[in-house]
PDB file of C-alpha atoms in Angstrom:
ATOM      1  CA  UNK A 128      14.046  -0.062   9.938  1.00 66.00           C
ATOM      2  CA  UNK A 129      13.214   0.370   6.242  1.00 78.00           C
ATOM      3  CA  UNK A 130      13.050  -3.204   5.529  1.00 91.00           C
ATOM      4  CA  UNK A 131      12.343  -2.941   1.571  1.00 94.00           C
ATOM      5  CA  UNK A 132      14.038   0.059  -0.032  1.00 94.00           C
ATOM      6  CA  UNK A 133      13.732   1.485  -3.308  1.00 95.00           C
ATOM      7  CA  UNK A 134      15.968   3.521  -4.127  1.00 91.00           C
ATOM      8  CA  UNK A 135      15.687   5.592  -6.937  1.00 94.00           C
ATOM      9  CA  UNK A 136      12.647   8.580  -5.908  1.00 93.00           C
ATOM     10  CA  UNK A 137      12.007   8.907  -9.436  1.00 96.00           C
ATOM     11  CA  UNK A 138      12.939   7.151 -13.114  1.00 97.00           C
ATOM     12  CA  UNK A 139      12.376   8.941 -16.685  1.00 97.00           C
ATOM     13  CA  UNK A 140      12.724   6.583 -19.530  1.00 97.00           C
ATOM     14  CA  UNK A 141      11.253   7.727 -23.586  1.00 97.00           C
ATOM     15  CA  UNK A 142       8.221   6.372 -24.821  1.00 97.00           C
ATOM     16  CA  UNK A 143       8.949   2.805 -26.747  1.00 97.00           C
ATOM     17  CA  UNK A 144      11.644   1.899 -24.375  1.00 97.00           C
ATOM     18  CA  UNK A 145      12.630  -0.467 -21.630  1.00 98.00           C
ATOM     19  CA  UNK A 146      11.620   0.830 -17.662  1.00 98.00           C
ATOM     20  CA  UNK A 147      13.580  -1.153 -15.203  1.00 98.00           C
ATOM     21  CA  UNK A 148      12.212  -0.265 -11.054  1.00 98.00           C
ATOM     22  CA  UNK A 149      14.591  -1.981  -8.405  1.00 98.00           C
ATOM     23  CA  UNK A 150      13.711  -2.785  -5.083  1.00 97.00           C
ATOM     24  CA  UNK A 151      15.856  -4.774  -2.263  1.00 97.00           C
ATOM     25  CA  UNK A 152      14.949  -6.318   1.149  1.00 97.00           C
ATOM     26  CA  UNK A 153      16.538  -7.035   4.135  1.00 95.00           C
ATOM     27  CA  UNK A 154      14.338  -9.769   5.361  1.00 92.00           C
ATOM     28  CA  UNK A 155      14.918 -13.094   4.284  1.00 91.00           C
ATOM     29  CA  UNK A 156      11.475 -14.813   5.661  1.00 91.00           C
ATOM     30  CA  UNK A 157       9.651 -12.610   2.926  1.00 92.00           C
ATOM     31  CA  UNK A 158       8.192 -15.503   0.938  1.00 90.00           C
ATOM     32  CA  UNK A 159       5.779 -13.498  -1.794  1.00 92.00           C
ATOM     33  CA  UNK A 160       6.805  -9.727  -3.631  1.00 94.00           C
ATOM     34  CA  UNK A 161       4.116  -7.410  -5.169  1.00 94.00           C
ATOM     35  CA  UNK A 162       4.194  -4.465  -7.388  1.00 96.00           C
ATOM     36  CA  UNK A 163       1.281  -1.473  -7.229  1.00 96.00           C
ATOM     37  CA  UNK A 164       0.936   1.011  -9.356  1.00 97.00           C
ATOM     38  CA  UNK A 165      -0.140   4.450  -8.004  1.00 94.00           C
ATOM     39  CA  UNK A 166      -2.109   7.470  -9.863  1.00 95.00           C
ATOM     40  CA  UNK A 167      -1.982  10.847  -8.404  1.00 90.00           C
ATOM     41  CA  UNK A 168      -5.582  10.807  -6.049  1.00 87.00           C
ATOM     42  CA  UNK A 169      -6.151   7.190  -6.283  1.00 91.00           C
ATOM     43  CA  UNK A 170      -5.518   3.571  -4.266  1.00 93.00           C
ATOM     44  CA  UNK A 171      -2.819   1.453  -4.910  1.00 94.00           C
ATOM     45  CA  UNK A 172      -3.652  -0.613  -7.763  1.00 94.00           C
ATOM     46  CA  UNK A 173      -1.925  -4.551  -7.912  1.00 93.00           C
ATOM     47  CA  UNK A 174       0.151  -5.261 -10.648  1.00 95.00           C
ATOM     48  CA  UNK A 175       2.317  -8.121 -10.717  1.00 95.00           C
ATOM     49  CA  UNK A 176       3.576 -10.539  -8.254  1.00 93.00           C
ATOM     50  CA  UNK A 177       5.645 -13.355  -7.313  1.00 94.00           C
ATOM     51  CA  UNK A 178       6.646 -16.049  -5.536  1.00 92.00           C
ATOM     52  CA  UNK A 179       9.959 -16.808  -3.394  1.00 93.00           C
ATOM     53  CA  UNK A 180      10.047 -20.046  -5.006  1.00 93.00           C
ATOM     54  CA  UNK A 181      10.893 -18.175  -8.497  1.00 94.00           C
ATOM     55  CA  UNK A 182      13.057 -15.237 -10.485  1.00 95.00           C
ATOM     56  CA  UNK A 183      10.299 -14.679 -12.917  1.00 97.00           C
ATOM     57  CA  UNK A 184       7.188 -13.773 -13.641  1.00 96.00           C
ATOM     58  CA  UNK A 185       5.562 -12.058 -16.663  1.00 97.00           C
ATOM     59  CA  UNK A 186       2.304 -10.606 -17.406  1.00 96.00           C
ATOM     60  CA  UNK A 187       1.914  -9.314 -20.721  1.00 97.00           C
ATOM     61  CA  UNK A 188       4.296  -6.109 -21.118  1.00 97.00           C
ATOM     62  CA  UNK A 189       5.071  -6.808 -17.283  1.00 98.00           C
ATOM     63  CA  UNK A 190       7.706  -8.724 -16.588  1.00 98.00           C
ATOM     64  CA  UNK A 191       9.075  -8.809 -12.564  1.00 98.00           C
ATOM     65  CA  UNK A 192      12.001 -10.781 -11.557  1.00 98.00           C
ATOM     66  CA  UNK A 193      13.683 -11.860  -8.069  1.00 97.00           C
ATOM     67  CA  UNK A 194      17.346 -12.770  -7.662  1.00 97.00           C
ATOM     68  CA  UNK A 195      17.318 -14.140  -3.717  1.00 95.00           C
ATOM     69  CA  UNK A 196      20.763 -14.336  -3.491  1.00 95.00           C
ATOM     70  CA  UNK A 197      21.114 -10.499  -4.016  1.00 96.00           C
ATOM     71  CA  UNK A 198      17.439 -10.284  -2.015  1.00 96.00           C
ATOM     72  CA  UNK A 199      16.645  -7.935  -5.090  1.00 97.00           C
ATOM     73  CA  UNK A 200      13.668  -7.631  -7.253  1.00 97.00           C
ATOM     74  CA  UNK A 201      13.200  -5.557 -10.376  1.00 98.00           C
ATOM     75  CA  UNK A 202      10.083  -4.717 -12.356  1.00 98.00           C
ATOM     76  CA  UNK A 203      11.000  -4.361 -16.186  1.00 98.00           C
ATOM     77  CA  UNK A 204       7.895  -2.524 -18.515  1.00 98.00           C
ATOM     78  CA  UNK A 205       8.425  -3.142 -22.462  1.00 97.00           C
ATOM     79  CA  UNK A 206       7.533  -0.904 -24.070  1.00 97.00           C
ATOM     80  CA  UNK A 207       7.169   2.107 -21.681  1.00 98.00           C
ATOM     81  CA  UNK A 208       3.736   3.655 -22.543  1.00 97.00           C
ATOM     82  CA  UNK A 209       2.293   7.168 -21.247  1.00 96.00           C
ATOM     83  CA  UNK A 210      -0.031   5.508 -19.144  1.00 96.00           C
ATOM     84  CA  UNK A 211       2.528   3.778 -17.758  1.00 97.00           C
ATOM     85  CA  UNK A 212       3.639   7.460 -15.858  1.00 97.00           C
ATOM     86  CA  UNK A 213       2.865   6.404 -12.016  1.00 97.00           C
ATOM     87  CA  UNK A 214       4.517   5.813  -8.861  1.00 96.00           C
ATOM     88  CA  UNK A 215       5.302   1.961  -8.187  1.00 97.00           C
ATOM     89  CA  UNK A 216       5.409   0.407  -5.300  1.00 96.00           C
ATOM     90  CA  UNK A 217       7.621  -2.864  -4.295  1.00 96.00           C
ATOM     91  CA  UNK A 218       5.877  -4.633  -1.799  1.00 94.00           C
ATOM     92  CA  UNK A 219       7.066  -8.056   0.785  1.00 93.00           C
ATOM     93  CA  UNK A 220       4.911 -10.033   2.351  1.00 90.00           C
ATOM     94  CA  UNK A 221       5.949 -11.877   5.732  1.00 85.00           C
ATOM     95  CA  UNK A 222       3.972 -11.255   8.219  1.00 79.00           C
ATOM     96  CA  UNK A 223       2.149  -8.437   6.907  1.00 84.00           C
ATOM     97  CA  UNK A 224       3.021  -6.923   3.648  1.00 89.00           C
ATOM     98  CA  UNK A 225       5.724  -3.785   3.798  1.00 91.00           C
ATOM     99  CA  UNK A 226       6.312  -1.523   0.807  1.00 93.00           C
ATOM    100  CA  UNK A 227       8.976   0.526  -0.103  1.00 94.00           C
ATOM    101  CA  UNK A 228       8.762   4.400  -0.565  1.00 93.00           C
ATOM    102  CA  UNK A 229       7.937   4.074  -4.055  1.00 94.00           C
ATOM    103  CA  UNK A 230       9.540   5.518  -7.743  1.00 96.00           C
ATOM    104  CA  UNK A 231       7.794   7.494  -9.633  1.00 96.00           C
ATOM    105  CA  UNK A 232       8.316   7.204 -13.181  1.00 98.00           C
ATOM    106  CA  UNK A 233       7.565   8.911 -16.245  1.00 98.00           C
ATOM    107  CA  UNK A 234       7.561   8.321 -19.913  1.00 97.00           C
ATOM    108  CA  UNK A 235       8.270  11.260 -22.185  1.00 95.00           C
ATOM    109  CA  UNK A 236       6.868  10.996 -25.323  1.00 90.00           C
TER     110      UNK A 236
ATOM    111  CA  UNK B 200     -19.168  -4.347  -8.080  1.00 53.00           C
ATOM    112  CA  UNK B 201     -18.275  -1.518  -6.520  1.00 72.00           C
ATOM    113  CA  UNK B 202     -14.004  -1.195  -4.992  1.00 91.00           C
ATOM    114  CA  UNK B 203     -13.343  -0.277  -1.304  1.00 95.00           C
ATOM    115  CA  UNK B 204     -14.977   2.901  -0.444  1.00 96.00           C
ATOM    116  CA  UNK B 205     -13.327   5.166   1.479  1.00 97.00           C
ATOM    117  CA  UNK B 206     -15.185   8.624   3.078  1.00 96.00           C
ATOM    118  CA  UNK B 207     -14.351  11.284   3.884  1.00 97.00           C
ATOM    119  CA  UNK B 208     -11.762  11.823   0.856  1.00 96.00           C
ATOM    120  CA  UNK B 209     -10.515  15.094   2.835  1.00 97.00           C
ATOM    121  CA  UNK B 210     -10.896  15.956   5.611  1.00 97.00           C
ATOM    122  CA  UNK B 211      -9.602  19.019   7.816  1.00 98.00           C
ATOM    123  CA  UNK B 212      -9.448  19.093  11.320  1.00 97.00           C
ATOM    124  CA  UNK B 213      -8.195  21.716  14.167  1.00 97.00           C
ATOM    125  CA  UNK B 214      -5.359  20.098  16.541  1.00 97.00           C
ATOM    126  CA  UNK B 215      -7.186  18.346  19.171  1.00 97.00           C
ATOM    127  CA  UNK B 216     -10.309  17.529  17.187  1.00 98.00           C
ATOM    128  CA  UNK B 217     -11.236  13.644  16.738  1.00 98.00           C
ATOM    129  CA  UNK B 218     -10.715  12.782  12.842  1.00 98.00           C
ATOM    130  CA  UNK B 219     -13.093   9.468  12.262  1.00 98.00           C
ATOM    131  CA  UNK B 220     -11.829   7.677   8.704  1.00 98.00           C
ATOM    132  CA  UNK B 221     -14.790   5.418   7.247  1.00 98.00           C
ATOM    133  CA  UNK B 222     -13.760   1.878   4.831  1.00 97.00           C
ATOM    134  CA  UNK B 223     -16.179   0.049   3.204  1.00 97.00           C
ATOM    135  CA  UNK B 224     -14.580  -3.518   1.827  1.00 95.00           C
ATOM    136  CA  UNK B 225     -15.499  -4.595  -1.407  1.00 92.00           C
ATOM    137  CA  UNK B 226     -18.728  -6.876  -1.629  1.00 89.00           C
ATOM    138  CA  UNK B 227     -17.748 -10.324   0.037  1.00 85.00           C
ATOM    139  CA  UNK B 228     -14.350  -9.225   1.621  1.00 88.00           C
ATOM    140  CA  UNK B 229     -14.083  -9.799   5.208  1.00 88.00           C
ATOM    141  CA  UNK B 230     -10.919  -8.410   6.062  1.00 91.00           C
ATOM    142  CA  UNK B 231      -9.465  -5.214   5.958  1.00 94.00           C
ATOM    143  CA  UNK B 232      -6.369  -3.199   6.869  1.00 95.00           C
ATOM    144  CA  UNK B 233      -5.431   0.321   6.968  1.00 97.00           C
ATOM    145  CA  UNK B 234      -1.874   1.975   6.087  1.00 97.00           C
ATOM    146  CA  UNK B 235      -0.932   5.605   6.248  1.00 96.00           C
ATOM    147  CA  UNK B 236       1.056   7.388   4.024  1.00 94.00           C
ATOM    148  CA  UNK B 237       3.201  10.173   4.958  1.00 89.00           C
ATOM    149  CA  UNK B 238       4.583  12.867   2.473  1.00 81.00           C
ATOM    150  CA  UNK B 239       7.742  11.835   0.787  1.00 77.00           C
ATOM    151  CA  UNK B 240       7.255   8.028   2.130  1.00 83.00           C
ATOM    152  CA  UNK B 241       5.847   4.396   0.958  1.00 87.00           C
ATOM    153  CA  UNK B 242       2.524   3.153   2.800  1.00 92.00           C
ATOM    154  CA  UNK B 243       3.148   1.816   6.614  1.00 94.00           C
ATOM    155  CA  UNK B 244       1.345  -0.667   7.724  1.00 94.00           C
ATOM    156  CA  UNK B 245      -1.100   0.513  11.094  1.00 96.00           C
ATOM    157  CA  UNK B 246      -3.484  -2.617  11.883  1.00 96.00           C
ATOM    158  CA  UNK B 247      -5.361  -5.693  10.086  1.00 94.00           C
ATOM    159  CA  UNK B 248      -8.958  -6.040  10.824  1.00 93.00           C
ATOM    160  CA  UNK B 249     -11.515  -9.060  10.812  1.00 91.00           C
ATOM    161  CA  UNK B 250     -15.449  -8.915  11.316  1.00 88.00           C
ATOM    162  CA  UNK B 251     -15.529  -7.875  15.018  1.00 88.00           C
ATOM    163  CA  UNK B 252     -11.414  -8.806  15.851  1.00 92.00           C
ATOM    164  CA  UNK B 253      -8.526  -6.707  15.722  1.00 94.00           C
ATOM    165  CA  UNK B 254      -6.033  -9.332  14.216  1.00 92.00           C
ATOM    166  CA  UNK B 255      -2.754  -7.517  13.842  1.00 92.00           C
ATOM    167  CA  UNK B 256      -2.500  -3.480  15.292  1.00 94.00           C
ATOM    168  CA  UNK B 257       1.415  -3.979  15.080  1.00 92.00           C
ATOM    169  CA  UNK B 258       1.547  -0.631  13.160  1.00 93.00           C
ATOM    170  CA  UNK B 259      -0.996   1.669  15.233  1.00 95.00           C
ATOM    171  CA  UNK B 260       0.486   4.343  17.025  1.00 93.00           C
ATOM    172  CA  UNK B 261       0.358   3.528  20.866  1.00 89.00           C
ATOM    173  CA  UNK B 262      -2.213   6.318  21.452  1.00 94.00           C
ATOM    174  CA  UNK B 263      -4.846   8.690  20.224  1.00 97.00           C
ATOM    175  CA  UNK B 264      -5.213   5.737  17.228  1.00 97.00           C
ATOM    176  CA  UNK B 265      -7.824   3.425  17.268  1.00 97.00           C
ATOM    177  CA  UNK B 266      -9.686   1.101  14.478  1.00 97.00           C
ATOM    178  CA  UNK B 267     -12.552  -0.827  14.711  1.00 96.00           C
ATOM    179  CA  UNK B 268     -14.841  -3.379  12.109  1.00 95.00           C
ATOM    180  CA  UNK B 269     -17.750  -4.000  13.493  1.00 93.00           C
ATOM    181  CA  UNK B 270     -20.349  -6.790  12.339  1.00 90.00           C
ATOM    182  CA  UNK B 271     -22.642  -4.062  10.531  1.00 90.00           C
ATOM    183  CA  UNK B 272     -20.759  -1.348   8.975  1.00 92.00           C
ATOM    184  CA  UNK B 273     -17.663   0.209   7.415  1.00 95.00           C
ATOM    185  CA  UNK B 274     -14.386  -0.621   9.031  1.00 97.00           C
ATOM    186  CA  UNK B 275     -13.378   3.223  11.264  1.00 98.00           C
ATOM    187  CA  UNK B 276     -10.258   4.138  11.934  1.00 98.00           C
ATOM    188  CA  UNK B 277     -10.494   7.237  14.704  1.00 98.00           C
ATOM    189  CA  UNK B 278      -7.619   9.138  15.655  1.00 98.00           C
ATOM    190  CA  UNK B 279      -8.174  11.626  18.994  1.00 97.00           C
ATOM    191  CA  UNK B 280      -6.693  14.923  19.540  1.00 97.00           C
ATOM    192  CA  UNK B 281      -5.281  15.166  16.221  1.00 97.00           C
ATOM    193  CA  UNK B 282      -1.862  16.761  15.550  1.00 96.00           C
ATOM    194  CA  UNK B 283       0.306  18.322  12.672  1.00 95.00           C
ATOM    195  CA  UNK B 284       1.822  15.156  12.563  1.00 94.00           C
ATOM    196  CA  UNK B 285      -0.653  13.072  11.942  1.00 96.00           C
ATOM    197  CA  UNK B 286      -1.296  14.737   8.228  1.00 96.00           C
ATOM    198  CA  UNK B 287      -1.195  11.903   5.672  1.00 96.00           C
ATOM    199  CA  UNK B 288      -2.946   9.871   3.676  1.00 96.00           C
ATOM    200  CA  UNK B 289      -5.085   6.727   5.170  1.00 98.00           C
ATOM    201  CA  UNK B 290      -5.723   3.800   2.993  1.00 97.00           C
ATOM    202  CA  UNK B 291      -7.697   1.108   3.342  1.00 97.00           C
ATOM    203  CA  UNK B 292      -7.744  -2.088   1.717  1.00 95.00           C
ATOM    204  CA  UNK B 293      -9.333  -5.215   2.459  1.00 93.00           C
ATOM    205  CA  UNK B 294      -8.972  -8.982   0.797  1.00 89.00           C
ATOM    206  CA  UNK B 295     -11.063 -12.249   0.516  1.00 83.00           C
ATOM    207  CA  UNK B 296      -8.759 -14.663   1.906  1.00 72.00           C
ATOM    208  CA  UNK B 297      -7.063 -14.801   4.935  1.00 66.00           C
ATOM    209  CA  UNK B 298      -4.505 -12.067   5.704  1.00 62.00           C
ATOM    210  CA  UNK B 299      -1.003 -11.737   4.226  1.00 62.00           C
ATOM    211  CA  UNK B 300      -0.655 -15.254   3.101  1.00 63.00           C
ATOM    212  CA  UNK B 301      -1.152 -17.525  -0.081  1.00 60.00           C
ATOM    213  CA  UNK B 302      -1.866 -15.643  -3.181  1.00 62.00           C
ATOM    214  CA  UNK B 303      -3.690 -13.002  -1.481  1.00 70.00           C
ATOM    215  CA  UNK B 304      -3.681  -9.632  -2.944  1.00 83.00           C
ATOM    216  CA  UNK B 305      -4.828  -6.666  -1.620  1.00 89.00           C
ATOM    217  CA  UNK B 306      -7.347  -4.117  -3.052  1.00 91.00           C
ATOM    218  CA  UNK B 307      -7.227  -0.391  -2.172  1.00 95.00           C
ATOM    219  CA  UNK B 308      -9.119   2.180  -1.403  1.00 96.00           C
ATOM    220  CA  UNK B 309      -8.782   6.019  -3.249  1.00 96.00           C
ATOM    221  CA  UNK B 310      -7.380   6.791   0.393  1.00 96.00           C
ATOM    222  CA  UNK B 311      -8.717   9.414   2.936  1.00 97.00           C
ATOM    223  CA  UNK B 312      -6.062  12.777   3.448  1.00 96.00           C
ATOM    224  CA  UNK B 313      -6.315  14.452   6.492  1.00 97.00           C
ATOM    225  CA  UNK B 314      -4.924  17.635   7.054  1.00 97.00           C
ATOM    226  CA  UNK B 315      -4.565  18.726  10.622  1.00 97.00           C
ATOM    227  CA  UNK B 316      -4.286  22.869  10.951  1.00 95.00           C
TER     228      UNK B 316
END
């Protein structure tokens, strides 16, 4: 029971612009959402989060919002740097915090 | 301030040898938890460990797995007579605060892979 999907394996977007990651749940007692960043070899490293008590969040070039209705959340990078190349990671917390299989995106210069 | 240590960062084992994965929290956490990553797939949650308690083991398989933080030493996670399947990545993480609630993030490990032959 894949209770937070993402569902797009992988995401190429040119240097400069806009990267949008979706994620969507199924459980509606989630009550806080999480984004890691992965490098090849490495942990998990935290990158934004928020709150079910609002749609947005933003954290310098970060900027993650949550529609509840829709039980969607989306991570939007601007601009899209090289270093942003990674695989991200939605996360729920309800009990215990459950991620999704992860996109891995990549800028092109 | 040194992150969460993990050791071994590979490690290769025979089927039916005993794989034991080490975790070191970072310097005043007191909780830690382990996931497990399989190829193609996001992290899955295996069991959430205090000082000396076994809080939450939800995600551990029913046998062969078992973890343990004791009150001197890294967190282990052990897995017995090893098999194909069990090839994956093991993270660890560990956090300050009390489990999965509030604004408590957690911090990860570089991960242990185990390859079973």
């Amino acid at each position: 029971d894949q209770q937070v999907k993402q569902n797009s394996p992988s995401l190429s977007v040119q240097e400069g612009r806009i990267s949008i990651l979706n994620c969507d749940y199924t459980n509606s007692m989630f009550d806080y959402f999480l984004w890691y960043k992965k490098y090849p070899a490495e942990g998990p490293t935290f990158l934004i989060s928020i709150s079910s008590i609002k749609d947005k969040n933003e954290d310098g070039r970060f900027t993650v919002f949550l529609n509840k209705s829709a039980k969607h959340l989306s991570l939007h990078i601007v601009p899209s740097q090289p270093g942003d190349s990674a695989v991200y990671f939605c996360a729920a917390r309800a009990q215990k915090l459950v991620f999704g299989q992860g996109t891995r995106l990549t800028i092109n210069p | 301030n040194a992150g969460v240590m993990q050791n071994p960062r590979h490690l290769v084992r025979r089927r039916g040898q005993e794989a034991r994965l080490r975790c070191s929290p970072m310097k005043g956490h007191s909780h830690v938890y382990w996931y497990r990553q399989l190829p193609e797939e996001g992290l899955k949650f295996m069991v959430y460990l205090q000082k000396e308690n076994i809080i939450d083991e939800s995600g551990m398989p029913k046998e062969r797995f078992s973890a343990e933080f004791p009150k001197e030493g890294p967190s282990i996670l052990r897995i017995q007579q090893v098999v194909r399947g069990d090839s994956a990545a093991y993270f660890c993480a560990s956090s300050p605060g009390q489990g999965f609630s509030g604004a408590n993030v957690l911090t990860f490990g570089a991960g242990s892979r185990l390859t079973v032959l």
